[in-house]
Amino acid sequence: MKILVPIKRVVDYNVKVRPLSDQSNVDLNNVKMSVNPFCEIALEEAVRLKESGAATEVIAVTVGKQASQEQLRTALALGADRAILVESDTLAEPLVIAKALAKICEDEKPHLIILGKQAIDGDNNQTGQMLSALMGYSQATNASEIKLSADSADVTREIDGGLQTIKISLPAIVTTDLRLNEPRYASLPNIMKAKKKELNIINLSEMGFDTSIRTELLSVELPPQRAAGVIVESVDELIDKLKNEAKVIS
Amino acid sequence: MKILVVAEHDNSTLKGSTNSTIAAAKEIGSDISVLVVGNSCSSVATEVASLDGVTNVMLAEDEIYSNFLAEDLAKLVESVSDEYEYILAPATTFGKNFLPRVSALLDSQQISEITEVVSSDTFKRPIYAGSCIATVKSLETKKIISVRSTAFDGVVVGPSEAPISNVASLDSLNISSFVNEDLAVSDRPELTAADIVVSGGRGMQSGDNFHLLDSIADKLGAAVGASRAAVDAGFVPNDYQVGQTGKIVAPDLYIAVGISGAIQHLAGMKDSKVIVAINKDEDAPIFQVADYGLVADLFEALPELDSKL
Ligand SMILES: Cc1cc2nc3c(=O)[nH]c(=O)nc-3n(C[C@H](O)[C@H](O)[C@H](O)COP(=O)(O)OP(=O)(O)OC[C@H]3O[C@@H](n4cnc5c(N)ncnc54)[C@H](O)[C@@H]3O)c2cc1C
Ligand SMILES: Nc1ncnc2c1ncn2[C@@H]1O[C@H](COP(=O)(O)O)[C@@H](O)[C@H]1O
């Protein structure tokens, strides 16, 4: 069984992102870039499925700039067998990314595709579902548990009201939630080995579909800032403030 | 401008997220159809028909829609989409699950989780866990949009009843099926709809200690939430999680107890009207967004608060 794991290079989750001074975009100068945390979870799950014997090959793929090779190397160090970069000079939107991933699926014919539920830059939460629709595959989003069998998987999903389990037939798309697993760190020997693993590069513009922008970014600003609050000295003062100043309790 | 809103419900009652999505639709235009898809859910359609701003209700009932599986739901939405320039759904786990499929089927790039309608093609939405707000313009002729419920005051019952028509169901794709569900049952208000939310973090130390919050929540008529650290540690179930990747809440009062205030947590609650933080570390970032901060050990402050309310 082959597993495809699409990953995204994003600003590290510890970085506090700010707008550029002209508000034309976010300021990404000299900020630390990492693998999107949900993609790390997706990769970890794929690697565990391989280690348990359920899967035979794990392929990491990303659509992005040349610099994304760095994140693919990380994926290889974490246990992916080989990697594919779909190179693009611009940051593509989810639908274009999904179409590029669909092409890769047609070539590679994976049985399972595990993606993150969302990329923490755009917070879109779209790509997996789009890919699933384009391929006509089943989907299970927000997975917190995957039980794989030969031609189907039972996936527990985190939904607003609690948990839901569905059965999806393979090939299928799964997107990961935070509690699916805890990703490992890459060991030094594995980082060295990853340098020798296969990394193929394809150009997005040669995939044969329209990649033009469908959403224009007009501006980026800071959210409204909250006025400075006060430190209260006691529980009594807190209750008094909530009752008489803020009037939110009676 | 014809707008289609896909309703969220549980086959018996409408979810408040739908009312908020209709409110967002009203800011775009006035011709608003609502599609109710489910199983034996005609009471939901009747409820929707009475809401302010709704001009027309479509009802599709079939066993295959009982559990709102994304594949079949998206296919149905696609089948009725022809005449609409906008398709809206709430940005809840319900909407997030199927709407991007509709977007792919109709080859139109979705705009996720809008918090403001600037004009008929321009919207605001938070990015980077709400660190920034982007203003984006959709160039699509058919616009597919998910709506953050807390950003729009839900519509209420209006002056007239909209007509209800039936929509034929389609054959199931039969590629996924429902197994079971483990839904939280609670007498407290739902987290995203509550006027007051009391949340606990890693500082609570154990699930048992959450009873300190429960008791206060009951006195205040509040919902109980949590940080991811508290959920990860198994203190409380996943549906308690507030934040970038959990629930977005904006109550009148949010009380954060033993929560440090990581950006991912703030993303889910910083639009609350009044924020209270109780933390023993005076440097905790949560105090930067709190209107009222109490630097105290929660194991002393909570019992005192409980007894004095
Ligand atoms: C991709 C991603 C998504 C995430 N999404 C979310 C999300 O949706 N929601 C979320 O909450 N987090 C999320 N996180 C995690 C987030 O980064 C933080 O790790 C988390 O919010 C920390 O939870 P906490 O504040 O409870 O724990 P901590 O940061 O450990 O803080 C505990 C606090 O309790 C205080 N405390 C301890 N003991 C006491 C006491 N006796 N009395 C009073 N105070 C005490 C401490 O001073 C400390 O400030 C996400 C992380 C990532 C990487
Ligand atoms: N540029 C990309 N290349 C490969 N995979 C991606 C890319 N962007 C998003 N994804 C995948 O889609 C998931 C959801 O992203 P998004 O829809 O942007 O929130 C991510 O966690 C990745 O698994």
XYZ file of C-alpha atoms and ligand atoms in Angstrom:
635
model
C 0.000 0.000 0.000
C 1.284 3.375 -1.086
C 0.651 6.511 0.982
C 0.990 10.038 -0.359
C 1.542 12.857 2.130
C 1.170 16.427 0.831
C 3.043 18.838 3.074
C 3.311 22.612 3.143
C 6.155 24.946 3.997
C 4.756 27.577 6.354
C 5.920 30.127 8.911
C 6.875 28.319 12.101
C 3.975 28.237 14.548
C 5.997 30.112 17.178
C 6.457 33.167 14.966
C 4.103 36.066 15.516
C 3.329 37.250 12.005
C 2.803 40.948 11.309
C 1.704 42.964 8.267
C 4.284 44.754 6.103
C 4.373 48.487 6.782
C 2.540 49.182 3.508
C -0.049 46.537 4.465
C 0.296 44.833 1.089
C 0.960 41.428 2.635
C 2.352 39.749 5.730
C 5.996 40.316 6.560
C 7.853 37.076 5.914
C 11.338 38.531 5.785
C 13.802 36.447 7.788
C 11.181 34.419 9.604
C 11.673 30.775 10.462
C 9.909 28.392 8.070
C 8.833 24.871 9.010
C 6.664 21.987 7.952
C 3.024 22.831 8.749
C 2.295 21.106 12.119
C -0.727 19.219 10.750
C 1.395 17.898 7.882
C 3.982 16.612 10.379
C 1.159 14.680 12.003
C 0.072 13.359 8.588
C 3.594 12.231 7.826
C 4.024 10.620 11.241
C 0.837 8.615 10.716
C 2.007 7.436 7.298
C 5.407 6.431 8.636
C 3.814 4.525 11.516
C 1.566 2.692 9.057
C 4.667 1.716 7.128
C 6.509 0.641 10.275
C 3.546 -1.520 11.277
C 3.644 -3.244 7.899
C 0.324 -1.829 6.722
C 1.958 0.402 4.132
C 4.885 -0.188 1.817
C 5.877 3.250 0.611
C 5.482 6.821 1.840
C 5.843 9.661 -0.659
C 6.010 13.280 0.476
C 4.921 15.941 -1.982
C 4.763 19.701 -1.870
C 3.676 22.440 -4.229
C 5.851 25.443 -3.651
C 8.956 27.448 -4.275
C 12.366 25.895 -4.643
C 13.064 26.572 -0.967
C 10.389 24.011 -0.072
C 12.989 21.327 -0.778
C 14.132 22.019 2.764
C 10.776 20.799 4.144
C 10.816 17.798 1.800
C 14.257 16.868 3.177
C 12.776 17.114 6.659
C 9.995 14.784 5.539
C 12.577 12.343 4.156
C 14.477 12.501 7.445
C 11.247 11.747 9.299
C 10.706 8.574 7.281
C 9.306 9.351 3.835
C 10.876 7.114 1.171
C 10.974 9.683 -1.598
C 9.765 13.186 -2.330
C 8.267 15.239 -5.127
C 8.456 19.000 -5.496
C 5.906 20.608 -7.772
C 7.762 23.827 -8.271
C 5.963 27.115 -8.576
C 7.325 30.642 -8.274
C 4.160 31.970 -6.744
C 2.142 30.692 -3.806
C -0.715 28.765 -5.334
C -4.261 28.766 -3.961
C -5.816 25.574 -2.526
C -7.754 24.670 -5.697
C -4.601 24.850 -7.823
C -2.689 22.868 -5.200
C -5.459 20.272 -5.171
C -5.311 20.024 -8.971
C -1.542 19.553 -8.879
C -1.944 16.879 -6.201
C -4.622 15.201 -8.335
C -2.095 14.896 -11.176
C 0.373 13.305 -8.797
C -2.354 10.914 -7.637
C -3.064 9.918 -11.238
C 0.622 9.103 -11.746
C 1.382 7.481 -8.422
C -1.986 5.844 -7.673
C -1.658 5.949 -3.878
C -4.208 4.014 -1.809
C -4.282 6.594 0.910
C -3.514 10.307 0.913
C -3.020 11.897 4.303
C -3.034 15.688 4.517
C -3.175 18.180 7.353
C -6.627 19.528 8.149
C -5.358 23.048 7.660
C -2.239 25.017 6.867
C -1.545 27.472 9.677
C -0.684 30.333 7.316
C -3.929 30.830 5.386
C -6.043 28.718 7.790
C -8.042 27.640 4.734
C -8.935 24.045 5.556
C -9.745 23.229 1.921
C -7.091 21.262 0.064
C -7.864 17.708 1.233
C -11.580 17.995 0.593
C -10.946 19.517 -2.842
C -8.533 16.769 -3.796
C -11.034 14.190 -2.664
C -13.756 15.733 -4.846
C -11.451 16.034 -7.870
C -10.417 12.377 -7.597
C -13.862 11.109 -6.643
C -12.296 9.492 -3.584
C -13.899 9.189 -0.164
C -12.800 11.541 2.604
C -12.459 11.676 6.364
C -11.452 15.076 7.734
C -10.164 15.946 11.230
C -8.990 12.426 11.981
C -8.013 11.512 15.516
C -7.750 7.767 14.804
C -7.237 5.701 11.657
C -7.813 1.937 11.564
C -6.666 0.683 8.203
C -7.695 -2.549 6.530
C -7.090 -3.865 3.011
C -9.759 -1.944 1.166
C -11.203 0.447 3.713
C -10.412 2.481 6.806
C -12.391 3.293 9.934
C -11.623 6.860 10.834
C -12.636 8.685 14.007
C -13.220 12.359 13.311
C -13.253 15.290 15.696
C -16.469 17.199 15.064
C -17.968 20.154 16.924
C -20.229 18.037 19.097
C -17.724 15.271 19.930
C -16.449 12.313 17.916
C -17.765 10.571 14.819
C -16.520 7.349 13.243
C -16.992 6.688 9.539
C -15.875 3.936 7.204
C -14.255 5.075 3.976
C -13.363 2.863 1.057
C -9.894 3.099 -0.440
C -8.456 4.986 -2.202
C -9.278 7.695 0.288
C -8.286 11.078 1.619
C -7.739 11.628 5.328
C -6.964 14.972 6.965
C -5.338 15.059 10.371
C -6.323 16.684 13.627
C -3.870 17.424 16.416
C -4.570 14.401 18.553
C -3.953 11.775 15.881
C -0.384 11.270 17.077
C 2.677 13.027 18.380
C 5.281 13.453 15.646
C 8.851 12.282 16.250
C 11.975 14.377 15.826
C 14.419 13.610 13.041
C 17.613 11.935 14.279
C 21.002 13.058 12.965
C 21.705 9.789 11.100
C 18.285 10.018 9.462
C 18.940 13.617 8.445
C 22.178 12.425 6.799
C 20.423 9.516 5.069
C 17.674 11.843 3.831
C 20.203 13.738 1.734
C 20.608 10.684 -0.465
C 16.931 9.902 -0.911
C 15.195 10.585 -4.215
C 13.664 14.038 -4.699
C 12.030 14.698 -8.060
C 11.084 18.120 -9.328
C 8.187 18.844 -11.665
C 7.137 22.285 -12.800
C 3.596 23.399 -11.932
C 3.292 25.385 -15.154
C 3.910 22.201 -17.142
C 1.056 20.285 -15.568
C -1.381 21.556 -18.138
C -4.084 23.442 -16.250
C -4.900 27.042 -15.480
C -3.000 28.260 -12.439
C -4.091 31.878 -12.472
C -5.014 33.660 -9.273
C -8.728 33.627 -8.368
C -8.538 35.675 -5.193
C -6.830 39.035 -4.970
C -5.193 40.045 -1.723
C -6.052 43.715 -1.239
C -4.490 44.356 2.150
C -3.324 42.838 5.419
C -3.785 44.603 8.715
C -3.516 43.912 12.408
C -6.740 42.874 14.117
C -8.339 45.480 16.388
C -6.174 45.677 19.485
C -7.762 45.307 22.898
C -7.493 48.202 25.318
C -5.132 47.555 28.215
C -6.849 45.872 31.135
C -6.312 46.133 34.866
C -4.910 43.769 37.449
C -7.343 43.296 40.310
C -6.051 42.641 43.804
C -8.636 40.182 45.053
C -11.540 37.936 44.166
C -13.863 40.498 45.789
C -12.579 43.248 43.547
C -12.962 40.978 40.511
C -16.598 40.212 41.327
C -17.260 43.900 41.982
C -15.770 44.907 38.602
C -17.700 42.228 36.721
C -20.971 43.261 38.395
C -20.691 47.031 38.479
C -18.191 48.073 35.816
C -18.439 45.492 33.029
C -21.983 44.509 34.027
C -21.544 40.997 32.650
C -22.748 39.134 35.747
C -25.542 39.979 38.138
C -27.748 38.433 -6.709
C -28.999 34.985 -5.860
C -27.525 33.463 -2.736
C -27.725 29.878 -1.525
C -27.116 29.113 2.153
C -26.623 25.496 3.211
C -28.224 25.013 6.627
C -26.543 23.240 9.535
C -28.886 21.228 11.767
C -29.173 17.848 13.456
C -32.355 16.722 11.665
C -34.509 18.129 14.445
C -33.231 21.592 15.278
C -31.436 24.319 13.397
C -27.932 25.277 14.556
C -27.255 28.926 15.405
C -24.396 28.876 12.900
C -27.051 28.869 10.145
C -28.672 32.031 11.520
C -25.264 33.739 11.436
C -24.598 32.555 7.896
C -27.961 33.959 6.765
C -26.999 37.236 8.467
C -23.791 37.335 6.404
C -25.811 36.524 3.274
C -28.098 39.499 4.011
C -25.085 41.785 3.861
C -24.376 40.517 0.341
C -27.863 40.571 -1.146
C -31.559 40.070 -0.536
C -32.469 36.989 -2.577
C -31.614 34.237 -0.130
C -32.493 30.562 -0.592
C -31.695 28.104 2.155
C -31.057 24.446 1.399
C -31.956 22.024 4.182
C -30.484 18.572 3.547
C -31.012 15.716 5.963
C -33.328 12.899 6.906
C -36.854 13.510 8.225
C -35.990 17.108 8.829
C -39.047 18.988 7.570
C -39.386 20.670 10.984
C -35.996 22.284 10.346
C -37.213 23.603 6.996
C -40.264 25.118 8.703
C -38.005 26.763 11.258
C -35.769 28.181 8.510
C -38.768 29.440 6.512
C -39.735 31.761 9.361
C -36.337 33.443 9.592
C -35.761 37.049 8.628
C -34.263 37.488 5.159
C -35.041 34.002 3.861
C -36.924 34.152 0.549
C -37.117 30.495 -0.289
C -36.392 27.139 1.352
C -35.392 23.931 -0.408
C -35.720 20.643 1.391
C -33.931 17.434 0.441
C -34.750 14.473 2.665
C -33.248 11.037 2.312
C -31.723 8.381 4.521
C -28.398 8.873 2.772
C -28.213 12.398 4.201
C -28.864 11.343 7.824
C -25.282 11.889 8.875
C -24.334 14.619 6.410
C -21.542 12.643 4.764
C -19.532 15.135 2.734
C -19.419 13.284 -0.573
C -23.192 13.000 -1.001
C -23.937 16.404 0.504
C -21.516 18.188 -1.845
C -22.959 16.383 -4.850
C -26.466 17.512 -3.927
C -25.376 21.119 -3.401
C -23.664 21.035 -6.786
C -26.868 19.761 -8.391
C -28.903 22.782 -7.254
C -26.125 25.354 -7.657
C -26.740 26.487 -11.245
C -28.695 29.659 -10.703
C -26.765 30.935 -7.686
C -23.948 33.452 -7.649
C -23.083 32.723 -4.029
C -23.003 29.547 -1.994
C -22.520 30.055 1.733
C -22.123 27.642 4.631
C -21.030 28.041 8.244
C -17.295 27.601 8.939
C -17.989 24.864 11.481
C -16.801 21.260 11.224
C -20.043 20.674 9.292
C -19.381 23.357 6.683
C -15.633 22.817 6.481
C -16.215 19.174 5.682
C -18.227 19.562 2.479
C -17.953 23.137 1.169
C -14.431 22.801 -0.341
C -15.752 19.770 -2.255
C -18.468 21.966 -3.762
C -15.766 24.470 -4.604
C -13.731 21.825 -6.455
C -16.779 20.403 -8.241
C -17.717 23.882 -9.472
C -14.109 24.907 -10.153
C -14.378 28.025 -8.017
C -11.797 28.966 -5.392
C -13.534 29.114 -1.992
C -13.004 31.923 0.511
C -12.843 30.455 4.001
C -14.162 31.812 7.239
C -15.064 35.410 6.464
C -15.598 37.765 9.401
C -16.802 40.790 7.449
C -18.544 41.571 4.164
C -16.833 44.655 2.744
C -18.704 44.629 -0.571
C -20.339 42.008 -2.759
C -16.959 40.623 -3.842
C -14.637 41.712 -1.035
C -14.370 40.144 2.384
C -12.239 40.181 5.517
C -10.869 37.012 7.037
C -8.338 36.198 9.730
C -5.071 34.532 8.691
C -2.103 33.219 10.711
C -4.278 32.279 13.687
C -5.866 35.707 13.681
C -2.529 37.539 13.966
C -3.510 39.405 10.829
C -6.721 40.223 8.998
C -6.666 39.923 5.222
C -9.003 41.809 2.907
C -9.557 39.645 -0.153
C -11.458 40.116 -3.386
C -12.911 37.109 -5.135
C -12.555 37.110 -8.915
C -14.913 34.143 -9.299
C -18.346 34.516 -10.894
C -19.746 31.908 -8.525
C -18.495 32.711 -5.039
C -18.189 29.997 -2.451
C -17.817 31.293 1.062
C -17.709 29.900 4.569
C -18.757 32.188 7.402
C -17.366 32.515 10.921
C -20.493 32.403 13.066
C -19.237 34.584 15.906
C -18.648 37.482 13.533
C -22.311 37.870 12.510
C -25.332 38.289 14.789
C -27.717 35.548 13.774
C -31.040 36.433 12.157
C -34.219 35.855 14.166
C -37.805 35.151 13.159
C -38.959 37.586 10.481
C -42.306 39.037 9.392
C -43.178 36.451 6.742
C -42.930 32.748 5.971
C -40.832 31.696 2.987
C -42.205 28.972 0.702
C -40.706 25.487 1.018
C -40.070 23.307 -2.027
C -38.732 19.783 -2.277
C -35.503 18.823 -3.970
C -34.950 15.304 -5.248
C -32.164 13.381 -3.566
C -29.419 11.838 -5.679
C -27.957 8.352 -5.637
C -25.332 7.913 -2.967
C -21.731 7.691 -4.139
C -21.465 4.813 -1.669
C -17.806 5.390 -0.889
C -18.183 6.239 2.769
C -20.576 5.244 5.501
C -21.460 6.255 9.018
C -20.328 3.932 11.840
C -21.129 5.719 15.074
C -21.046 8.952 16.967
C -20.075 9.880 20.482
C -21.624 13.256 21.090
C -21.202 15.171 24.303
C -24.384 15.588 26.292
C -24.460 18.468 28.698
C -27.060 20.559 30.482
C -24.889 23.590 29.999
C -25.184 25.942 27.029
C -23.234 25.070 23.919
C -19.730 26.525 23.901
C -20.115 28.620 20.768
C -23.522 29.964 21.786
C -22.965 30.657 25.502
C -22.998 34.213 26.914
C -20.335 33.234 29.424
C -17.496 30.746 28.977
C -15.229 29.498 31.753
C -12.121 27.766 30.393
C -9.373 25.798 32.071
C -5.841 25.100 30.917
C -2.901 22.942 31.861
C -2.823 24.802 35.180
C -5.928 22.840 36.225
C -3.628 19.822 36.664
C -6.291 17.145 36.267
C -9.709 16.381 34.874
C -11.075 16.048 38.409
C -10.112 19.620 39.150
C -12.416 20.796 36.386
C -15.254 20.413 38.917
C -13.944 23.697 40.353
C -14.879 25.293 37.029
C -18.100 23.313 36.590
C -19.545 24.660 39.782
C -18.771 28.264 38.842
C -20.097 27.671 35.322
C -23.364 26.358 36.734
C -23.791 29.444 38.913
C -23.149 31.730 35.946
C -25.099 29.710 33.377
C -21.817 29.373 31.518
C -20.287 26.819 29.157
C -16.979 25.178 30.022
C -14.065 25.293 27.590
C -10.394 24.387 27.648
C -7.009 24.985 26.086
C -5.446 22.387 23.843
C -2.966 21.490 26.564
C -5.860 20.563 28.857
C -7.503 18.508 26.118
C -4.243 16.812 25.165
C -3.590 15.921 28.774
C -6.989 14.207 28.767
C -8.536 16.477 31.405
C -11.580 17.080 29.174
C -12.908 15.854 25.794
C -11.835 17.367 22.475
C -15.044 19.300 21.910
C -14.033 21.616 24.793
C -11.083 23.025 22.861
C -11.091 26.747 22.154
C -8.617 28.163 19.646
C -7.231 28.353 16.140
C -7.945 24.696 15.572
C -10.743 24.264 18.061
C -13.862 26.339 18.528
C -14.093 30.057 18.027
C -16.066 31.740 20.783
C -17.001 35.376 21.418
C -19.126 35.461 24.584
C -19.898 38.516 26.728
C -17.552 37.133 29.362
C -14.631 34.705 28.953
C -12.817 33.543 32.064
C -9.442 31.883 31.349
C -8.103 29.911 34.286
C -4.597 28.435 34.304
C -4.196 29.243 30.607
C -0.989 30.954 29.473
C -2.467 32.684 26.413
C -0.651 31.127 23.430
C -1.556 32.791 20.143
C -3.382 29.647 19.039
C -5.626 29.885 22.098
C -6.165 33.640 21.747
C -7.266 33.047 18.148
C -10.354 31.339 19.519
C -11.443 33.815 22.199
C -9.925 37.254 21.801
C -13.115 38.699 20.324
C -14.942 38.055 23.597
C -16.427 41.254 25.057
C -14.870 40.975 28.492
C -11.908 38.717 29.247
C -10.864 37.672 32.739
C -7.600 35.819 33.361
C -6.697 33.959 36.508
C -3.075 32.850 36.470
C -0.343 32.608 39.075
C 2.291 33.889 36.652
C 2.013 37.660 36.350
C 3.981 37.544 33.088
C 1.589 35.144 31.362
C 0.664 36.566 27.920
C -3.041 36.041 28.659
C -2.882 39.178 30.851
C -2.124 41.255 27.733
C -5.608 40.601 26.388
C -7.448 40.425 29.707
C -9.696 43.280 30.822
C -9.404 42.015 34.379
C -6.441 39.976 35.530
C -6.114 38.222 38.851
C -2.629 36.993 39.701
C -3.415 34.110 42.015
C -3.199 30.395 42.587
C -6.325 29.015 40.957
C -6.756 26.440 43.720
C -7.338 29.315 46.138
C -9.083 31.762 43.798
C -11.661 29.368 42.332
C -13.177 28.114 45.623
C -13.348 31.700 46.855
C -14.990 32.880 43.625
C -17.417 29.977 43.782
C -18.466 30.754 47.338
C -18.908 34.474 46.696
C -20.968 34.259 43.508
C -0.858 23.947 15.040
C -1.205 24.253 16.453
C -2.532 24.498 16.762
C -2.900 24.775 18.063
N -4.215 25.028 18.334
C -4.581 25.333 19.590
C -5.937 25.647 19.923
O -6.828 25.602 19.073
N -6.242 25.965 21.204
C -5.292 26.020 22.192
O -5.637 26.335 23.338
N -4.010 25.724 21.916
C -3.633 25.378 20.648
N -2.334 25.067 20.389
C -1.403 24.917 21.537
C -0.850 26.232 22.056
O 0.305 26.561 21.310
C -0.444 26.081 23.544
O 0.465 25.025 23.683
C -1.615 25.817 24.492
O -2.655 26.748 24.245
C -1.171 25.924 25.908
O -2.216 25.596 26.802
P -2.227 26.153 28.307
O -2.230 27.625 28.266
O -3.331 25.483 29.005
O -0.880 25.543 28.891
P 0.453 26.266 29.351
O 0.996 27.110 28.259
O 1.303 25.214 29.917
O -0.027 27.257 30.484
C -0.492 26.849 31.734
C -0.681 28.106 32.548
O -1.240 27.781 33.796
C -0.672 28.585 34.783
N -0.801 27.892 36.066
C -0.222 26.719 36.410
N -0.586 26.381 37.662
C -1.419 27.350 38.109
C -2.110 27.562 39.343
N -2.047 26.694 40.342
N -2.851 28.681 39.459
C -2.943 29.580 38.431
N -2.301 29.425 37.272
C -1.547 28.318 37.102
C 0.755 28.767 34.361
O 1.305 29.956 34.934
C 0.623 28.854 32.831
O 0.497 30.208 32.404
C -1.929 24.784 19.090
C -0.604 24.530 18.767
C -0.229 24.257 17.478
C 1.179 23.973 17.157
N 1.439 23.904 -1.252
C 1.068 22.708 -0.781
N 1.740 21.592 -1.153
C 1.364 20.380 -0.684
N 0.352 20.196 0.172
C -0.336 21.272 0.568
C -0.025 22.572 0.123
N -0.894 23.438 0.698
C -1.712 22.705 1.476
N -1.381 21.386 1.404
C -2.001 20.260 2.139
O -3.336 20.602 2.464
C -3.511 20.705 3.883
C -4.530 21.765 4.199
O -4.113 23.024 3.729
P -5.114 24.267 3.541
O -6.256 23.775 2.720
O -4.296 25.307 2.835
O -5.520 24.713 4.914
C -2.096 20.933 4.416
O -1.972 20.503 5.759
C -1.281 20.066 3.461
O -1.356 18.684 3.821
